[in-house]
């Protein structure tokens, strides 16, 4: 298995409830290393740009509103098979479908306020990392 990098966000619903440490602990316990991290309050333009792939979806307005409602922790995670591993630790997008022990099962409130985001493929991981971080901010 290859060492990969993936992009992760701890969303406003989680930062508002003081869950930054609890979520990060789950990631670290799974063997993922946080090699970049910062706290941002997204502008509407940043949220729309980041989620541009969903622009035509009916939930897009609500998604942008939710993501601009408070601080987000943006992170780069590194580890063996990091993209898939992060998605396993997060659990299903809808917390109602998430497996026991996953971040979304334990912490998410709803599909819209689902506490975390993680890249779904190597190409999106690279794009999403570049969207938020310069190379000098990533310290393996
Ligand atoms: P995320 O992994 O960040 O990617 C897009 C987000 O849109 C998703 O998590 C959800 O939080 C949000 N979302 C809101 N409503 C829906 C929906 N009906 N289907 C999929 N995603 C949704």
PDB file of C-alpha atoms and ligand atoms in Angstrom:
ATOM      1  CA  UNK A   1       0.000   0.000   0.000  1.00  0.00           C
ATOM      2  CA  UNK A   2       1.159   3.484  -0.818  1.00  0.00           C
ATOM      3  CA  UNK A   3       1.610   6.434   1.505  1.00  0.00           C
ATOM      4  CA  UNK A   4      -1.005   8.961   0.385  1.00  0.00           C
ATOM      5  CA  UNK A   5      -2.155  12.436   1.294  1.00  0.00           C
ATOM      6  CA  UNK A   6      -5.760  13.458   1.607  1.00  0.00           C
ATOM      7  CA  UNK A   7      -7.673  16.608   2.477  1.00  0.00           C
ATOM      8  CA  UNK A   8      -9.934  16.786   5.520  1.00  0.00           C
ATOM      9  CA  UNK A   9     -12.237  19.416   7.033  1.00  0.00           C
ATOM     10  CA  UNK A  10     -13.726  19.602  10.497  1.00  0.00           C
ATOM     11  CA  UNK A  11     -16.898  21.533   9.699  1.00  0.00           C
ATOM     12  CA  UNK A  12     -18.526  24.405  11.615  1.00  0.00           C
ATOM     13  CA  UNK A  13     -21.137  22.186  13.302  1.00  0.00           C
ATOM     14  CA  UNK A  14     -18.245  20.317  14.974  1.00  0.00           C
ATOM     15  CA  UNK A  15     -15.976  23.279  15.783  1.00  0.00           C
ATOM     16  CA  UNK A  16     -18.963  25.103  17.362  1.00  0.00           C
ATOM     17  CA  UNK A  17     -19.525  22.117  19.673  1.00  0.00           C
ATOM     18  CA  UNK A  18     -15.817  22.014  20.666  1.00  0.00           C
ATOM     19  CA  UNK A  19     -15.202  18.706  18.879  1.00  0.00           C
ATOM     20  CA  UNK A  20     -11.973  19.642  17.053  1.00  0.00           C
ATOM     21  CA  UNK A  21      -9.838  17.543  19.411  1.00  0.00           C
ATOM     22  CA  UNK A  22     -12.238  14.604  19.539  1.00  0.00           C
ATOM     23  CA  UNK A  23     -12.454  14.404  15.745  1.00  0.00           C
ATOM     24  CA  UNK A  24      -8.691  14.786  15.303  1.00  0.00           C
ATOM     25  CA  UNK A  25      -8.119  12.020  17.881  1.00  0.00           C
ATOM     26  CA  UNK A  26     -10.237   9.635  15.785  1.00  0.00           C
ATOM     27  CA  UNK A  27      -8.145  10.459  12.707  1.00  0.00           C
ATOM     28  CA  UNK A  28      -4.868   9.967  14.571  1.00  0.00           C
ATOM     29  CA  UNK A  29      -6.041   6.734  16.197  1.00  0.00           C
ATOM     30  CA  UNK A  30      -6.689   5.403  12.684  1.00  0.00           C
ATOM     31  CA  UNK A  31      -3.036   6.011  11.807  1.00  0.00           C
ATOM     32  CA  UNK A  32      -3.510   9.249   9.897  1.00  0.00           C
ATOM     33  CA  UNK A  33      -0.926  11.973  10.555  1.00  0.00           C
ATOM     34  CA  UNK A  34      -1.954  15.649  10.494  1.00  0.00           C
ATOM     35  CA  UNK A  35       0.790  17.254   8.384  1.00  0.00           C
ATOM     36  CA  UNK A  36      -0.982  20.602   7.874  1.00  0.00           C
ATOM     37  CA  UNK A  37      -3.789  22.277   9.797  1.00  0.00           C
ATOM     38  CA  UNK A  38      -5.364  25.708  10.059  1.00  0.00           C
ATOM     39  CA  UNK A  39      -8.570  27.293  11.267  1.00  0.00           C
ATOM     40  CA  UNK A  40     -10.449  29.340   8.679  1.00  0.00           C
ATOM     41  CA  UNK A  41     -13.796  31.110   8.530  1.00  0.00           C
ATOM     42  CA  UNK A  42     -14.775  30.549   4.907  1.00  0.00           C
ATOM     43  CA  UNK A  43     -16.149  33.365   2.818  1.00  0.00           C
ATOM     44  CA  UNK A  44     -19.176  32.677   0.616  1.00  0.00           C
ATOM     45  CA  UNK A  45     -16.888  32.838  -2.412  1.00  0.00           C
ATOM     46  CA  UNK A  46     -14.442  30.304  -0.896  1.00  0.00           C
ATOM     47  CA  UNK A  47     -17.243  27.882   0.023  1.00  0.00           C
ATOM     48  CA  UNK A  48     -18.856  28.178  -3.430  1.00  0.00           C
ATOM     49  CA  UNK A  49     -15.482  27.615  -5.089  1.00  0.00           C
ATOM     50  CA  UNK A  50     -14.571  24.642  -2.940  1.00  0.00           C
ATOM     51  CA  UNK A  51     -17.919  22.922  -3.522  1.00  0.00           C
ATOM     52  CA  UNK A  52     -18.334  24.061  -7.159  1.00  0.00           C
ATOM     53  CA  UNK A  53     -18.882  20.446  -8.254  1.00  0.00           C
ATOM     54  CA  UNK A  54     -22.185  20.533  -6.313  1.00  0.00           C
ATOM     55  CA  UNK A  55     -23.332  23.922  -7.685  1.00  0.00           C
ATOM     56  CA  UNK A  56     -26.347  22.474  -9.534  1.00  0.00           C
ATOM     57  CA  UNK A  57     -27.536  20.341  -6.586  1.00  0.00           C
ATOM     58  CA  UNK A  58     -30.657  21.416  -4.688  1.00  0.00           C
ATOM     59  CA  UNK A  59     -28.756  21.496  -1.375  1.00  0.00           C
ATOM     60  CA  UNK A  60     -25.983  23.821  -2.644  1.00  0.00           C
ATOM     61  CA  UNK A  61     -27.334  27.011  -1.032  1.00  0.00           C
ATOM     62  CA  UNK A  62     -27.777  25.298   2.314  1.00  0.00           C
ATOM     63  CA  UNK A  63     -24.293  23.751   2.012  1.00  0.00           C
ATOM     64  CA  UNK A  64     -22.658  27.143   1.440  1.00  0.00           C
ATOM     65  CA  UNK A  65     -24.661  28.692   4.266  1.00  0.00           C
ATOM     66  CA  UNK A  66     -23.645  25.921   6.669  1.00  0.00           C
ATOM     67  CA  UNK A  67     -19.965  26.088   5.706  1.00  0.00           C
ATOM     68  CA  UNK A  68     -19.843  29.859   6.247  1.00  0.00           C
ATOM     69  CA  UNK A  69     -21.663  29.744   9.604  1.00  0.00           C
ATOM     70  CA  UNK A  70     -18.539  29.312  11.747  1.00  0.00           C
ATOM     71  CA  UNK A  71     -14.906  28.216  11.772  1.00  0.00           C
ATOM     72  CA  UNK A  72     -13.655  25.178   9.853  1.00  0.00           C
ATOM     73  CA  UNK A  73     -10.405  23.286  10.463  1.00  0.00           C
ATOM     74  CA  UNK A  74      -8.778  22.445   7.132  1.00  0.00           C
ATOM     75  CA  UNK A  75      -6.180  19.682   7.289  1.00  0.00           C
ATOM     76  CA  UNK A  76      -3.866  17.557   5.194  1.00  0.00           C
ATOM     77  CA  UNK A  77      -3.644  13.957   6.403  1.00  0.00           C
ATOM     78  CA  UNK A  78      -0.925  11.505   5.464  1.00  0.00           C
ATOM     79  CA  UNK A  79      -0.743   7.752   5.881  1.00  0.00           C
ATOM     80  CA  UNK A  80      -1.020   4.374   4.221  1.00  0.00           C
ATOM     81  CA  UNK A  81      -4.040   4.362   1.954  1.00  0.00           C
ATOM     82  CA  UNK A  82      -5.027   7.694   3.530  1.00  0.00           C
ATOM     83  CA  UNK A  83      -7.892   8.566   1.161  1.00  0.00           C
ATOM     84  CA  UNK A  84      -9.859   5.369   1.764  1.00  0.00           C
ATOM     85  CA  UNK A  85      -8.858   5.158   5.426  1.00  0.00           C
ATOM     86  CA  UNK A  86     -10.131   8.674   6.088  1.00  0.00           C
ATOM     87  CA  UNK A  87     -13.433   7.887   4.391  1.00  0.00           C
ATOM     88  CA  UNK A  88     -13.791   4.762   6.539  1.00  0.00           C
ATOM     89  CA  UNK A  89     -13.115   6.703   9.740  1.00  0.00           C
ATOM     90  CA  UNK A  90     -15.588   9.437   8.697  1.00  0.00           C
ATOM     91  CA  UNK A  91     -18.431   7.031   7.903  1.00  0.00           C
ATOM     92  CA  UNK A  92     -21.283   7.510   5.422  1.00  0.00           C
ATOM     93  CA  UNK A  93     -22.242  11.052   4.325  1.00  0.00           C
ATOM     94  CA  UNK A  94     -25.619  10.688   6.005  1.00  0.00           C
ATOM     95  CA  UNK A  95     -25.033   9.947   9.711  1.00  0.00           C
ATOM     96  CA  UNK A  96     -28.184   7.812   9.695  1.00  0.00           C
ATOM     97  CA  UNK A  97     -26.275   5.373   7.463  1.00  0.00           C
ATOM     98  CA  UNK A  98     -22.882   5.647   9.217  1.00  0.00           C
ATOM     99  CA  UNK A  99     -21.318   2.600  10.876  1.00  0.00           C
ATOM    100  CA  UNK A 100     -20.731   2.353  14.633  1.00  0.00           C
ATOM    101  CA  UNK A 101     -17.534   4.003  15.813  1.00  0.00           C
ATOM    102  CA  UNK A 102     -17.236   6.368  12.849  1.00  0.00           C
ATOM    103  CA  UNK A 103     -16.932  10.133  13.280  1.00  0.00           C
ATOM    104  CA  UNK A 104     -20.269  10.853  11.627  1.00  0.00           C
ATOM    105  CA  UNK A 105     -22.084   8.183  13.651  1.00  0.00           C
ATOM    106  CA  UNK A 106     -20.726   9.637  16.904  1.00  0.00           C
ATOM    107  CA  UNK A 107     -20.798  13.350  16.181  1.00  0.00           C
ATOM    108  CA  UNK A 108     -22.789  14.358  13.086  1.00  0.00           C
ATOM    109  CA  UNK A 109     -26.181  16.024  13.446  1.00  0.00           C
ATOM    110  CA  UNK A 110     -27.616  15.538   9.952  1.00  0.00           C
ATOM    111  CA  UNK A 111     -26.518  15.074   6.330  1.00  0.00           C
ATOM    112  CA  UNK A 112     -25.964  18.833   6.058  1.00  0.00           C
ATOM    113  CA  UNK A 113     -24.234  19.145   9.424  1.00  0.00           C
ATOM    114  CA  UNK A 114     -22.149  16.008   9.104  1.00  0.00           C
ATOM    115  CA  UNK A 115     -19.067  17.250  10.987  1.00  0.00           C
ATOM    116  CA  UNK A 116     -16.346  16.288   8.492  1.00  0.00           C
ATOM    117  CA  UNK A 117     -15.411  16.235   4.834  1.00  0.00           C
ATOM    118  CA  UNK A 118     -12.778  14.066   3.178  1.00  0.00           C
ATOM    119  CA  UNK A 119     -11.513  13.770  -0.393  1.00  0.00           C
ATOM    120  CA  UNK A 120     -12.950  10.878  -2.398  1.00  0.00           C
ATOM    121  CA  UNK A 121     -10.086  10.189  -4.872  1.00  0.00           C
ATOM    122  CA  UNK A 122      -6.420  11.056  -5.536  1.00  0.00           C
ATOM    123  CA  UNK A 123      -7.325  13.775  -8.067  1.00  0.00           C
ATOM    124  CA  UNK A 124      -9.773  15.529  -5.750  1.00  0.00           C
ATOM    125  CA  UNK A 125      -7.337  15.185  -2.830  1.00  0.00           C
ATOM    126  CA  UNK A 126      -4.658  17.006  -4.822  1.00  0.00           C
ATOM    127  CA  UNK A 127      -7.101  19.733  -5.929  1.00  0.00           C
ATOM    128  CA  UNK A 128      -8.581  20.230  -2.472  1.00  0.00           C
ATOM    129  CA  UNK A 129      -5.161  20.374  -0.760  1.00  0.00           C
ATOM    130  CA  UNK A 130      -4.012  23.010  -3.267  1.00  0.00           C
ATOM    131  CA  UNK A 131      -7.234  24.999  -2.747  1.00  0.00           C
ATOM    132  CA  UNK A 132      -6.392  25.625   0.920  1.00  0.00           C
ATOM    133  CA  UNK A 133      -2.636  25.157   1.370  1.00  0.00           C
ATOM    134  CA  UNK A 134       0.612  26.343  -0.130  1.00  0.00           C
ATOM    135  CA  UNK A 135       3.445  23.802  -0.200  1.00  0.00           C
ATOM    136  CA  UNK A 136       5.321  25.590   2.620  1.00  0.00           C
ATOM    137  CA  UNK A 137       2.354  25.049   4.981  1.00  0.00           C
ATOM    138  CA  UNK A 138       2.538  21.262   4.612  1.00  0.00           C
ATOM    139  CA  UNK A 139       5.091  19.851   7.027  1.00  0.00           C
ATOM    140  CA  UNK A 140       5.364  16.092   6.877  1.00  0.00           C
TER     141      UNK A 140
HETATM  142  P1  LIG B   1     -19.353  16.526   2.022  1.00  0.00           P
HETATM  143  O1  LIG B   1     -18.596  15.271   2.100  1.00  0.00           O
HETATM  144  O2  LIG B   1     -18.716  17.748   2.584  1.00  0.00           O
HETATM  145  O3  LIG B   1     -19.722  16.836   0.481  1.00  0.00           O
HETATM  146  C1  LIG B   1     -20.839  17.632   0.110  1.00  0.00           C
HETATM  147  C2  LIG B   1     -21.745  17.919   1.256  1.00  0.00           C
HETATM  148  O4  LIG B   1     -23.067  18.341   0.933  1.00  0.00           O
HETATM  149  C3  LIG B   1     -21.945  16.661   2.069  1.00  0.00           C
HETATM  150  O5  LIG B   1     -20.760  16.333   2.753  1.00  0.00           O
HETATM  151  C4  LIG B   1     -23.129  17.057   2.939  1.00  0.00           C
HETATM  152  O6  LIG B   1     -22.750  17.680   4.157  1.00  0.00           O
HETATM  153  C5  LIG B   1     -23.866  18.118   2.102  1.00  0.00           C
HETATM  154  N1  LIG B   1     -25.215  17.699   1.766  1.00  0.00           N
HETATM  155  C6  LIG B   1     -26.340  18.312   2.157  1.00  0.00           C
HETATM  156  N2  LIG B   1     -27.416  17.704   1.680  1.00  0.00           N
HETATM  157  C7  LIG B   1     -26.983  16.645   0.962  1.00  0.00           C
HETATM  158  C8  LIG B   1     -27.632  15.607   0.225  1.00  0.00           C
HETATM  159  N3  LIG B   1     -28.975  15.538   0.137  1.00  0.00           N
HETATM  160  N4  LIG B   1     -26.858  14.691  -0.371  1.00  0.00           N
HETATM  161  C9  LIG B   1     -25.506  14.752  -0.300  1.00  0.00           C
HETATM  162  N5  LIG B   1     -24.837  15.718   0.397  1.00  0.00           N
HETATM  163  C10 LIG B   1     -25.567  16.650   1.024  1.00  0.00           C
END
